[in-house]
Amino acid sequence: MINRRAVDTGTDLAGIGVSPGIVIGRVLLVEPGLSVKKRRIADDAALAREQERFRAAVDRTEEKLRQVRRQFAEVIADNAAIIDTHILMLRDGMIYDRTLGIIVTEKINAEWALDQALCQLEELFARVDDAYIRQRFLDVRQVADRIFSELSGQETLPEEIDGKVIVVSRDFSPEDILQMRGRAGFLTEVGGETSHTSIVARTLGIPAVVGIKDVTAQVSHGDLLILDGSTGRVCVNPRPELLEYYQYRQQQYQLQNLEVAQYAQLQAETADGLEVRVEANLEMAEEASQAIESGAAGIGLFRSEYLYLAARDNPDEELLFETYRNLLAMAAPFPVTIRTFDIGGDKQVIDRTGMATGFRRKMEKQWSAEANPALGLRAIRYCLHEPAMFATQLRAMLRASCFGSLRVLFPMISSFCELKKVQDTVAAVKERLRADGIPYDDKVEFGVMIEVPSAVAIADTLAGEVDFFSIGTNDLIQYSLAIDRGNEQVAHMYEPLHPAVLRMIKHAADSAHRAGIEVGICGEMAGEERYLPVLLGLGLDSFSMHPLAIPYIKRMIRHSRAASVQRLAGRLLACASAVEIREALQDYLTRHYPVSWSLHV
Ligand code: PEP
Ligand code: MG
């Protein structure tokens, strides 16, 4: 047993904890996206030298892998086979011959050729029916990553036996995080709690801390780190007793998760009988079954743009249809809310292959000219700007609607006319499907996200036009308080408890109920236990969140009383400032929920 008081918990670095969990691991410093640069090479001697660089990098990679295998011979008995496989893959024709070939045929540098080879292999693997073999692409990527590091002269870490690597960079895109599976955690200089990068980290359960100024200069490759994704604390090369303390905290955290997991499958019902729906936010369709297992009574927000971000080129109708059909089937009989592409803003399609075609390339150009991407060609604006792509997505969704219970959600609606244009597009797509004799479910519901202040102001008008509202507090806060959600410099001003925010939620909820439609929330606030009493009291019917939060939120709901939280919301709505609201809410949390839940606002 550890004497907690005796341990100095002081830390070296402090940032914003955006994805909970404690990890202890070694630093891997990276510059995502910058390591692969294209260089054209004209003369044959130089091409031969590039090939030689590649061969030498493979040799060094092999040597290092063998060294790791020797070094950890006793402890890695189980993992030895993986290292052996990686060693074999190094010289497999797939990577080796292919890359050497591309250097010569395309007259390019080794890094770029390896990247091209990787893209080709990804496509080949994606086409394989067998899921196990498909997954082996991850090994190919890991092997290629090692060669990349050797080519760039960046030292790779010693192979961590248990994969505990904390990746550190100035910034990561949401897409980088999707590819970060297997990493223990990450740390960045920029970012905020509701940036999309942080959101993806929470969904994947990767502990993360963002907003540590100059972190890349403050840690070195291979440093041992303790990262606490709940508090934002980071300890660099900790003393043994601090390490021991955090190992203890790690165990406590895991135990707590196990304990709360028992709430996952219980009804989301207050102690006095008010039932609400708790659903999951997903970025990837494959996670639907896991979300349902975590207790989700549906997918409240499927961020469909991630499929787009992950693809090399525009996903076609068939790929979209297959994805949506599988998603609906996996979640059935629960409803699935697919949001149309919310692309743009901090989710732009960056083409790392240099091979994008058509409007992808066009959009990249347009986006790079935007001084203010959050206020630019994003979400529904982008879809209306690219009507053919929008129609394709809607068509794929409607075709898939026969395989489950579909709701379609439109992001960033800011005016009635915009909604009308969307409705016209939907009508045209339905008409076309009928003409083509393709069935779709006529009961599909259509809803709008309430995430722009103008939508709140005209909520009564919008409510008359749609089947449901979903309040996106991430953007609603960003746009109403004028705080860039991804900017760590103003992150402290990002205030979910601002009176303006609570009053807007209340107005949207009342407008929806007056029109007889459902209103839910899918912003990050929904997954924060401390805000649950307020949101429940404001009258929301459904709460959609990252799957790991579901048991925690259900536990809160079951310990709440509807009549009481409604009175609380009434009191908070009358407060003049966020400070006042915070104090009143803290007082309420302390009086109504067990102290051991550590609820702090
Ligand atoms: C939101 O804005 O609250 C939301 C859920 O959408 P996103 O985070 O994807 O912008
Ligand atoms: Mg949003």
XYZ file of C-alpha atoms and ligand atoms in Angstrom:
612
model
C 0.000 0.000 0.000
C 1.320 3.396 -0.857
C 1.362 6.309 1.497
C -0.251 8.823 -0.829
C 0.486 11.810 1.358
C 4.192 11.149 1.428
C 4.473 11.280 -2.339
C 5.300 14.537 -4.011
C 2.875 14.701 -6.907
C 4.398 17.863 -8.299
C 4.804 17.659 -12.066
C 7.137 19.059 -14.616
C 4.683 20.083 -17.304
C 1.039 21.062 -17.265
C -1.361 21.054 -20.175
C -5.009 20.395 -20.890
C -6.087 16.832 -20.153
C -8.377 15.962 -23.045
C -8.665 12.201 -22.925
C -8.616 10.438 -19.547
C -6.318 7.677 -18.397
C -2.802 7.420 -17.024
C 0.038 6.124 -19.145
C 3.682 5.630 -18.420
C 5.798 5.323 -21.522
C 8.700 6.558 -23.578
C 8.676 9.639 -25.797
C 8.558 9.319 -29.531
C 9.053 12.768 -31.060
C 7.479 13.073 -34.476
C 6.639 15.590 -37.098
C 3.562 14.091 -38.673
C 3.132 14.667 -42.343
C 6.454 16.436 -42.671
C 8.694 13.460 -42.891
C 7.692 12.430 -46.393
C 8.726 14.917 -49.031
C 8.851 14.382 -52.753
C 12.130 15.007 -54.535
C 12.520 14.476 -58.243
C 15.796 12.919 -59.282
C 17.047 13.231 -62.814
C 20.312 11.347 -63.169
C 20.785 7.616 -62.923
C 23.736 7.732 -60.534
C 21.648 9.681 -58.038
C 18.816 7.183 -58.400
C 21.219 4.360 -57.678
C 22.329 6.250 -54.566
C 18.659 6.556 -53.471
C 18.268 2.809 -53.880
C 21.400 2.325 -51.845
C 20.082 4.657 -49.116
C 16.950 2.555 -48.981
C 18.881 -0.749 -48.772
C 21.090 0.677 -46.037
C 18.038 1.894 -44.090
C 16.537 -1.584 -44.301
C 19.839 -3.084 -43.107
C 19.942 -0.762 -40.119
C 16.291 -1.462 -39.318
C 16.981 -5.178 -39.365
C 19.997 -4.810 -37.143
C 18.016 -2.796 -34.619
C 15.149 -5.264 -34.594
C 17.573 -8.123 -33.991
C 19.143 -6.145 -31.195
C 15.730 -5.616 -29.575
C 15.021 -9.289 -29.884
C 18.303 -10.167 -28.155
C 17.941 -7.491 -25.512
C 14.502 -8.585 -24.454
C 14.916 -12.285 -25.176
C 13.570 -13.376 -21.812
C 10.674 -11.029 -21.419
C 9.333 -11.021 -24.902
C 8.844 -14.699 -25.438
C 5.278 -13.926 -26.567
C 6.255 -11.023 -28.759
C 9.278 -12.613 -30.374
C 7.215 -14.004 -33.201
C 5.986 -10.516 -34.066
C 9.529 -9.190 -34.252
C 10.543 -12.166 -36.382
C 7.663 -11.477 -38.728
C 8.681 -7.832 -38.985
C 12.249 -8.841 -39.780
C 11.000 -11.119 -42.545
C 8.705 -8.418 -43.919
C 11.594 -5.995 -44.271
C 12.895 -7.818 -47.285
C 9.652 -9.119 -48.582
C 9.024 -8.127 -52.203
C 5.918 -6.252 -51.073
C 7.884 -3.456 -49.500
C 11.485 -3.989 -50.575
C 11.285 -4.695 -54.290
C 8.298 -2.446 -54.752
C 10.070 0.560 -53.239
C 13.288 -0.035 -55.149
C 11.224 -0.298 -58.331
C 9.293 2.913 -57.700
C 12.508 4.872 -57.093
C 13.605 4.084 -60.625
C 10.320 4.158 -62.501
C 9.123 7.407 -60.957
C 12.606 8.930 -60.563
C 11.998 9.932 -56.989
C 13.624 9.778 -53.576
C 13.466 6.730 -51.333
C 11.068 8.209 -48.726
C 8.525 9.143 -51.337
C 8.861 5.788 -53.079
C 8.312 3.967 -49.803
C 5.248 6.094 -49.131
C 3.898 5.256 -52.587
C 4.531 1.576 -51.999
C 2.665 1.824 -48.717
C -0.330 3.493 -50.390
C -0.474 0.756 -52.998
C -0.266 -1.947 -50.354
C -2.970 -0.302 -48.283
C -5.284 -0.491 -51.266
C -4.392 -4.102 -51.956
C -4.954 -5.119 -48.336
C -8.228 -3.213 -48.168
C -9.575 -5.365 -50.984
C -8.869 -8.647 -49.213
C -12.021 -10.319 -47.862
C -10.371 -11.953 -44.876
C -10.437 -9.486 -41.971
C -7.395 -11.064 -40.333
C -5.240 -10.633 -43.405
C -6.590 -7.098 -43.884
C -5.386 -6.227 -40.413
C -1.880 -7.368 -41.252
C -1.484 -4.103 -43.074
C -0.832 -2.600 -39.643
C 2.344 -4.681 -39.473
C 3.359 -3.507 -42.912
C 2.890 0.080 -41.768
C 4.893 -0.487 -38.596
C 7.743 -1.984 -40.579
C 7.619 0.894 -43.051
C 7.577 3.407 -40.177
C 10.835 1.965 -38.937
C 12.421 2.286 -42.357
C 11.125 5.871 -42.604
C 12.820 6.701 -39.321
C 16.084 5.262 -40.529
C 15.856 7.144 -43.797
C 15.206 10.421 -42.021
C 17.986 9.767 -39.548
C 15.493 10.018 -36.678
C 16.385 7.605 -33.909
C 13.640 5.088 -33.310
C 12.813 4.084 -29.826
C 13.909 0.798 -28.454
C 11.010 -1.546 -29.130
C 8.829 -1.203 -26.065
C 7.790 -4.641 -24.977
C 4.299 -3.568 -24.073
C 3.997 -0.911 -26.749
C 4.021 1.961 -24.263
C 5.005 4.814 -26.499
C 3.830 8.374 -25.939
C 3.921 10.311 -29.161
C 4.864 13.969 -28.898
C 4.471 16.574 -31.607
C 3.557 20.185 -32.160
C 0.158 19.040 -33.403
C -1.672 16.037 -34.764
C -4.574 15.974 -37.172
C -7.646 13.876 -36.254
C -6.505 11.578 -39.011
C -3.088 11.102 -37.381
C -4.836 9.949 -34.213
C -6.881 7.427 -36.136
C -3.630 5.899 -37.278
C -2.182 6.007 -33.802
C -3.776 2.837 -32.571
C -1.354 0.915 -30.462
C 0.283 4.063 -29.117
C -0.198 4.561 -25.398
C -0.861 8.283 -25.430
C 0.013 11.588 -27.021
C 1.099 15.058 -26.160
C 0.933 18.232 -28.242
C 1.687 21.928 -28.077
C -1.577 23.066 -29.584
C -5.194 22.045 -29.227
C -8.171 22.268 -26.931
C -10.623 19.959 -25.250
C -13.118 19.964 -28.082
C -10.734 20.035 -31.026
C -11.466 17.124 -33.319
C -8.080 15.640 -32.531
C -9.035 15.433 -28.854
C -12.454 14.042 -29.699
C -10.968 11.182 -31.693
C -8.526 10.436 -28.867
C -11.420 10.090 -26.415
C -13.371 7.859 -28.759
C -10.390 5.581 -29.178
C -9.559 5.715 -25.460
C -6.049 7.086 -26.069
C -5.028 9.239 -23.065
C -3.891 12.659 -24.212
C -2.679 16.027 -22.998
C -2.612 19.050 -25.316
C -1.597 22.678 -25.105
C 1.848 22.316 -23.518
C 3.871 25.200 -24.864
C 7.123 24.130 -26.534
C 6.691 20.563 -25.431
C 8.745 19.287 -28.332
C 11.712 21.253 -26.983
C 11.097 20.182 -23.406
C 11.211 16.437 -23.882
C 13.652 14.258 -25.744
C 13.322 11.117 -27.718
C 13.256 8.174 -25.304
C 12.447 10.174 -22.122
C 10.242 8.334 -19.683
C 6.924 10.138 -19.226
C 3.935 9.872 -16.971
C 0.915 11.308 -18.733
C -2.322 11.899 -16.859
C -5.006 12.548 -19.430
C -7.567 13.526 -16.796
C -5.632 16.290 -15.076
C -3.294 17.349 -17.876
C -0.203 16.605 -15.787
C 2.936 15.290 -17.389
C 6.053 14.169 -15.485
C 9.306 13.863 -17.374
C 11.791 11.206 -16.202
C 10.014 10.868 -12.837
C 11.656 9.805 -9.614
C 10.999 6.181 -8.603
C 8.526 7.081 -5.850
C 6.500 9.261 -8.216
C 6.478 6.445 -10.710
C 5.229 4.102 -8.033
C 2.505 6.552 -7.052
C 1.262 6.820 -10.629
C 1.353 3.061 -11.099
C -0.945 2.897 -8.121
C -3.200 5.608 -9.614
C -3.269 3.700 -12.864
C -4.568 0.615 -11.081
C -7.162 2.692 -9.250
C -8.320 4.144 -12.528
C -8.693 0.701 -14.077
C -10.585 -0.564 -11.032
C -12.901 2.431 -11.168
C -13.629 1.744 -14.836
C -14.493 -1.846 -14.008
C -16.780 -0.755 -11.202
C -18.629 1.801 -13.312
C -18.933 -0.636 -16.230
C -21.819 -2.326 -14.413
C -23.986 0.697 -15.263
C -23.441 0.231 -18.993
C -26.420 -2.000 -19.658
C -28.834 -0.366 -17.203
C -31.655 1.906 -18.311
C -30.853 5.591 -18.581
C -33.595 6.536 -16.146
C -33.624 8.981 -13.256
C -34.454 7.841 -9.727
C -37.933 9.368 -10.182
C -38.610 7.664 -13.486
C -37.645 10.066 -16.286
C -36.240 8.084 -19.192
C -33.743 9.571 -21.600
C -31.614 8.037 -24.333
C -27.865 7.678 -24.034
C -26.096 7.141 -27.333
C -22.592 7.023 -28.758
C -20.639 9.398 -30.978
C -18.585 7.507 -33.526
C -16.010 8.396 -36.100
C -15.612 4.909 -37.510
C -18.375 2.503 -38.380
C -16.478 -0.543 -37.127
C -16.830 0.741 -33.592
C -20.607 0.464 -33.563
C -20.809 -2.989 -31.947
C -18.398 -1.963 -29.240
C -20.443 1.162 -28.585
C -23.606 -0.879 -28.196
C -21.729 -3.201 -25.829
C -20.732 -0.127 -23.823
C -24.429 0.551 -23.280
C -25.308 2.903 -26.135
C -28.975 2.827 -27.115
C -28.047 3.974 -30.581
C -25.473 6.005 -32.445
C -26.380 9.611 -31.771
C -23.712 11.054 -34.031
C -21.785 9.306 -36.753
C -19.200 11.774 -38.011
C -19.337 10.525 -41.587
C -16.488 12.744 -42.764
C -13.867 10.487 -41.212
C -14.494 7.892 -43.856
C -13.717 10.617 -46.300
C -10.614 11.773 -44.465
C -9.234 8.267 -44.293
C -9.798 7.499 -47.978
C -7.234 8.196 -50.608
C -9.789 9.591 -53.001
C -13.474 10.410 -52.882
C -15.381 7.466 -51.499
C -17.878 6.378 -54.130
C -21.547 5.604 -53.605
C -20.940 1.880 -53.194
C -18.328 2.329 -50.478
C -20.577 4.777 -48.640
C -23.582 2.497 -49.004
C -21.677 -0.552 -47.718
C -20.355 1.396 -44.747
C -23.748 2.806 -43.805
C -25.507 -0.514 -44.315
C -23.016 -2.303 -42.050
C -23.286 0.452 -39.483
C -27.076 0.319 -39.430
C -27.083 -3.460 -39.283
C -24.551 -3.516 -36.425
C -26.558 -1.045 -34.358
C -30.017 -2.474 -35.127
C -32.575 -2.280 -33.610
C -31.180 0.960 -32.240
C -31.283 4.140 -34.314
C -28.229 5.497 -36.091
C -27.855 9.212 -36.716
C -25.524 9.786 -39.635
C -24.377 13.341 -39.986
C -23.681 14.453 -43.540
C -20.063 15.369 -44.257
C -18.863 18.015 -41.829
C -15.714 18.562 -43.776
C -13.610 21.757 -43.802
C -12.671 23.753 -40.722
C -10.116 21.661 -38.860
C -11.064 18.601 -40.922
C -9.603 19.295 -44.303
C -8.560 16.688 -46.756
C -4.805 16.853 -46.913
C -3.476 14.863 -49.777
C -0.270 13.219 -48.671
C 0.049 11.138 -51.768
C 0.074 13.959 -54.287
C -2.356 11.878 -56.306
C -5.714 13.347 -55.412
C -7.902 14.218 -58.309
C -10.959 16.275 -59.179
C -12.560 18.495 -56.619
C -10.435 17.056 -53.806
C -7.513 18.914 -55.216
C -9.685 21.906 -55.976
C -10.952 22.013 -52.396
C -7.475 21.748 -50.992
C -6.557 24.871 -52.884
C -9.654 26.685 -51.751
C -9.213 25.694 -48.149
C -5.595 26.718 -48.042
C -6.703 30.189 -49.110
C -9.123 30.466 -46.183
C -7.949 32.851 -43.488
C -10.598 31.609 -41.116
C -11.419 27.956 -41.764
C -13.909 27.629 -38.889
C -15.984 30.361 -40.526
C -15.331 29.129 -44.015
C -16.510 26.505 -46.421
C -17.349 23.895 -43.822
C -20.052 21.287 -43.205
C -23.374 21.965 -44.946
C -21.851 24.896 -46.834
C -19.312 22.571 -48.332
C -21.993 20.015 -49.211
C -24.150 22.618 -50.933
C -21.059 23.831 -52.751
C -20.460 20.298 -54.029
C -24.029 19.189 -54.853
C -23.018 16.036 -56.708
C -20.988 14.757 -53.792
C -23.770 15.687 -51.373
C -26.388 13.904 -53.476
C -24.178 10.805 -53.643
C -23.913 10.696 -49.882
C -27.652 11.153 -49.401
C -28.398 8.485 -51.975
C -26.058 6.021 -50.242
C -27.691 6.784 -46.888
C -31.223 6.346 -48.182
C -30.319 3.095 -49.909
C -28.880 1.852 -46.613
C -31.972 2.965 -44.686
C -33.729 -0.342 -45.373
C -31.171 -2.138 -43.189
C -31.880 -0.472 -39.860
C -33.228 2.671 -38.294
C -31.693 5.744 -39.920
C -31.744 9.395 -38.949
C -29.951 11.956 -41.088
C -28.410 15.006 -39.470
C -27.315 18.225 -41.187
C -24.426 20.130 -39.585
C -23.964 23.876 -39.239
C -27.353 24.930 -40.541
C -27.473 28.685 -40.100
C -30.579 29.801 -41.957
C -34.005 28.729 -43.111
C -33.034 29.117 -46.786
C -30.058 26.854 -46.311
C -32.324 24.194 -44.819
C -34.716 24.617 -47.752
C -31.880 23.957 -50.207
C -30.987 20.835 -48.249
C -34.598 19.681 -48.293
C -34.763 20.234 -52.050
C -31.676 18.090 -52.508
C -33.171 15.328 -50.349
C -36.420 15.458 -52.337
C -34.498 15.215 -55.605
C -32.462 12.264 -54.374
C -35.608 10.444 -53.218
C -37.285 11.117 -56.529
C -34.306 9.707 -58.400
C -34.274 6.585 -56.236
C -37.965 6.044 -56.946
C -37.339 6.513 -60.664
C -34.529 3.962 -60.468
C -36.766 1.545 -58.579
C -34.409 1.486 -55.585
C -36.141 1.083 -52.224
C -35.574 3.300 -49.202
C -37.276 3.656 -45.850
C -39.873 6.408 -45.923
C -39.680 6.785 -42.157
C -36.113 8.104 -42.166
C -35.989 11.136 -39.881
C -34.164 14.333 -40.773
C -32.696 16.655 -38.192
C -30.453 19.686 -37.881
C -27.566 20.414 -35.641
C -28.053 23.455 -33.491
C -24.506 24.723 -33.327
C -24.539 28.197 -34.827
C -26.070 31.064 -32.808
C -28.350 32.051 -35.696
C -29.892 28.570 -35.622
C -30.725 29.051 -31.951
C -32.381 32.371 -32.684
C -34.614 30.800 -35.354
C -35.020 27.486 -33.549
C -38.813 27.793 -33.577
C -38.819 28.154 -37.380
C -36.366 25.286 -37.891
C -38.283 23.060 -35.474
C -41.313 23.262 -37.736
C -39.286 21.837 -40.605
C -37.428 18.858 -39.149
C -37.922 15.719 -37.060
C -35.287 16.393 -34.415
C -32.621 18.746 -33.116
C -29.143 17.783 -32.028
C -27.296 20.484 -30.136
C -23.604 20.623 -30.981
C -22.180 22.464 -28.025
C -18.599 22.197 -29.263
C -19.353 24.573 -32.077
C -22.153 26.424 -30.355
C -19.682 27.503 -27.677
C -16.989 28.235 -30.236
C -19.262 30.415 -32.338
C -21.244 32.125 -29.606
C -18.279 32.971 -27.380
C -15.932 33.501 -30.341
C -13.403 31.023 -28.955
C -11.509 28.853 -31.437
C -12.042 25.363 -30.043
C -8.623 24.197 -31.207
C -6.601 27.137 -29.900
C -4.864 26.444 -26.590
C -4.267 30.171 -26.020
C -7.951 30.812 -25.516
C -8.834 27.361 -24.220
C -9.328 28.754 -20.710
C -12.122 30.978 -22.075
C -14.003 28.064 -23.600
C -16.850 28.079 -21.101
C -19.662 25.537 -21.318
C -21.259 27.105 -18.265
C -21.442 30.590 -19.740
C -24.994 31.883 -19.094
C -25.346 32.512 -22.840
C -24.664 28.853 -23.567
C -27.147 27.544 -21.017
C -29.815 29.977 -22.191
C -29.280 28.977 -25.811
C -29.617 25.296 -24.958
C -32.795 26.051 -23.052
C -34.230 28.083 -25.921
C -33.451 25.352 -28.456
C -34.907 22.650 -26.198
C -38.106 24.597 -25.558
C -38.535 25.406 -29.250
C -38.156 21.739 -30.133
C -40.640 20.612 -27.517
C -43.179 23.235 -28.508
C -43.023 21.831 -32.046
C -43.321 18.289 -30.701
C -39.878 17.129 -31.811
C -37.022 15.530 -29.896
C -33.929 17.439 -28.866
C -30.612 15.862 -27.981
C -27.068 16.973 -27.362
C -24.015 15.515 -29.063
C -21.278 17.971 -28.091
C -18.534 16.920 -25.694
C -20.467 18.453 -22.794
C -22.854 15.492 -23.009
C -20.148 13.082 -21.899
C -19.002 15.110 -18.884
C -20.553 13.876 -15.669
C -20.375 17.262 -13.966
C -22.635 18.880 -16.567
C -25.220 16.114 -16.614
C -27.570 17.569 -13.948
C -27.713 20.902 -15.796
C -28.351 19.357 -19.200
C -30.932 16.961 -17.853
C -32.603 19.840 -16.077
C -32.691 21.906 -19.273
C -34.931 19.238 -20.771
C -32.767 17.341 -23.258
C -34.195 14.023 -24.409
C -31.006 12.328 -25.539
C -27.296 12.499 -24.847
C -24.695 11.311 -27.288
C -21.060 10.975 -26.257
C -17.808 9.115 -26.712
C -18.534 5.473 -25.825
C -16.244 5.289 -22.785
C -18.303 7.966 -21.039
C -21.585 6.056 -21.319
C -21.436 4.040 -18.055
C -20.383 7.168 -16.141
C -23.249 9.226 -17.530
C -25.773 6.449 -16.891
C -24.573 6.269 -13.309
C -25.157 10.025 -12.973
C -28.610 9.818 -14.536
C -29.695 6.993 -12.251
C -28.616 8.962 -9.214
C -30.433 12.107 -10.348
C -34.038 13.181 -9.797
C -35.795 14.966 -12.663
C -37.702 17.375 -10.443
C -34.535 18.344 -8.614
C -32.339 18.921 -11.684
C -35.103 20.973 -13.278
C -35.094 23.272 -10.252
C -31.299 23.420 -10.470
C -31.458 24.423 -14.150
C -33.980 27.124 -13.297
C -31.633 28.548 -10.663
C -28.605 28.429 -12.982
C -30.470 30.158 -15.798
C -31.028 33.109 -13.500
C -27.298 33.499 -12.723
C -25.410 36.448 -14.167
C -22.023 34.826 -14.706
C -20.250 31.550 -15.305
C -18.539 31.933 -11.945
C -21.893 32.076 -10.158
C -23.154 29.097 -12.161
C -20.024 27.129 -11.386
C -20.354 27.722 -7.654
C -24.023 26.796 -7.593
C -23.388 23.674 -9.650
C -20.463 22.598 -7.486
C -22.597 23.010 -4.410
C -25.318 20.882 -6.018
C -22.880 18.149 -7.063
C -21.395 17.997 -3.585
C -24.802 17.667 -1.952
C -26.407 15.195 -4.360
C -23.727 12.747 -5.495
C -21.171 10.625 -3.618
C -17.925 12.445 -2.815
C -15.968 9.455 -4.103
C -17.104 10.292 -7.637
C -14.883 13.387 -7.466
C -17.174 15.677 -9.410
C -15.531 19.066 -9.901
C -16.562 21.934 -12.109
C -20.406 19.865 -32.013
O -20.081 20.861 -32.673
O -20.747 19.925 -30.809
C -20.407 18.538 -32.633
C -20.871 17.493 -32.005
O -19.865 18.417 -33.868
P -18.302 18.412 -34.171
O -17.600 18.303 -32.851
O -18.022 17.266 -35.043
O -18.106 19.720 -34.824
Mg -19.982 20.773 -34.780
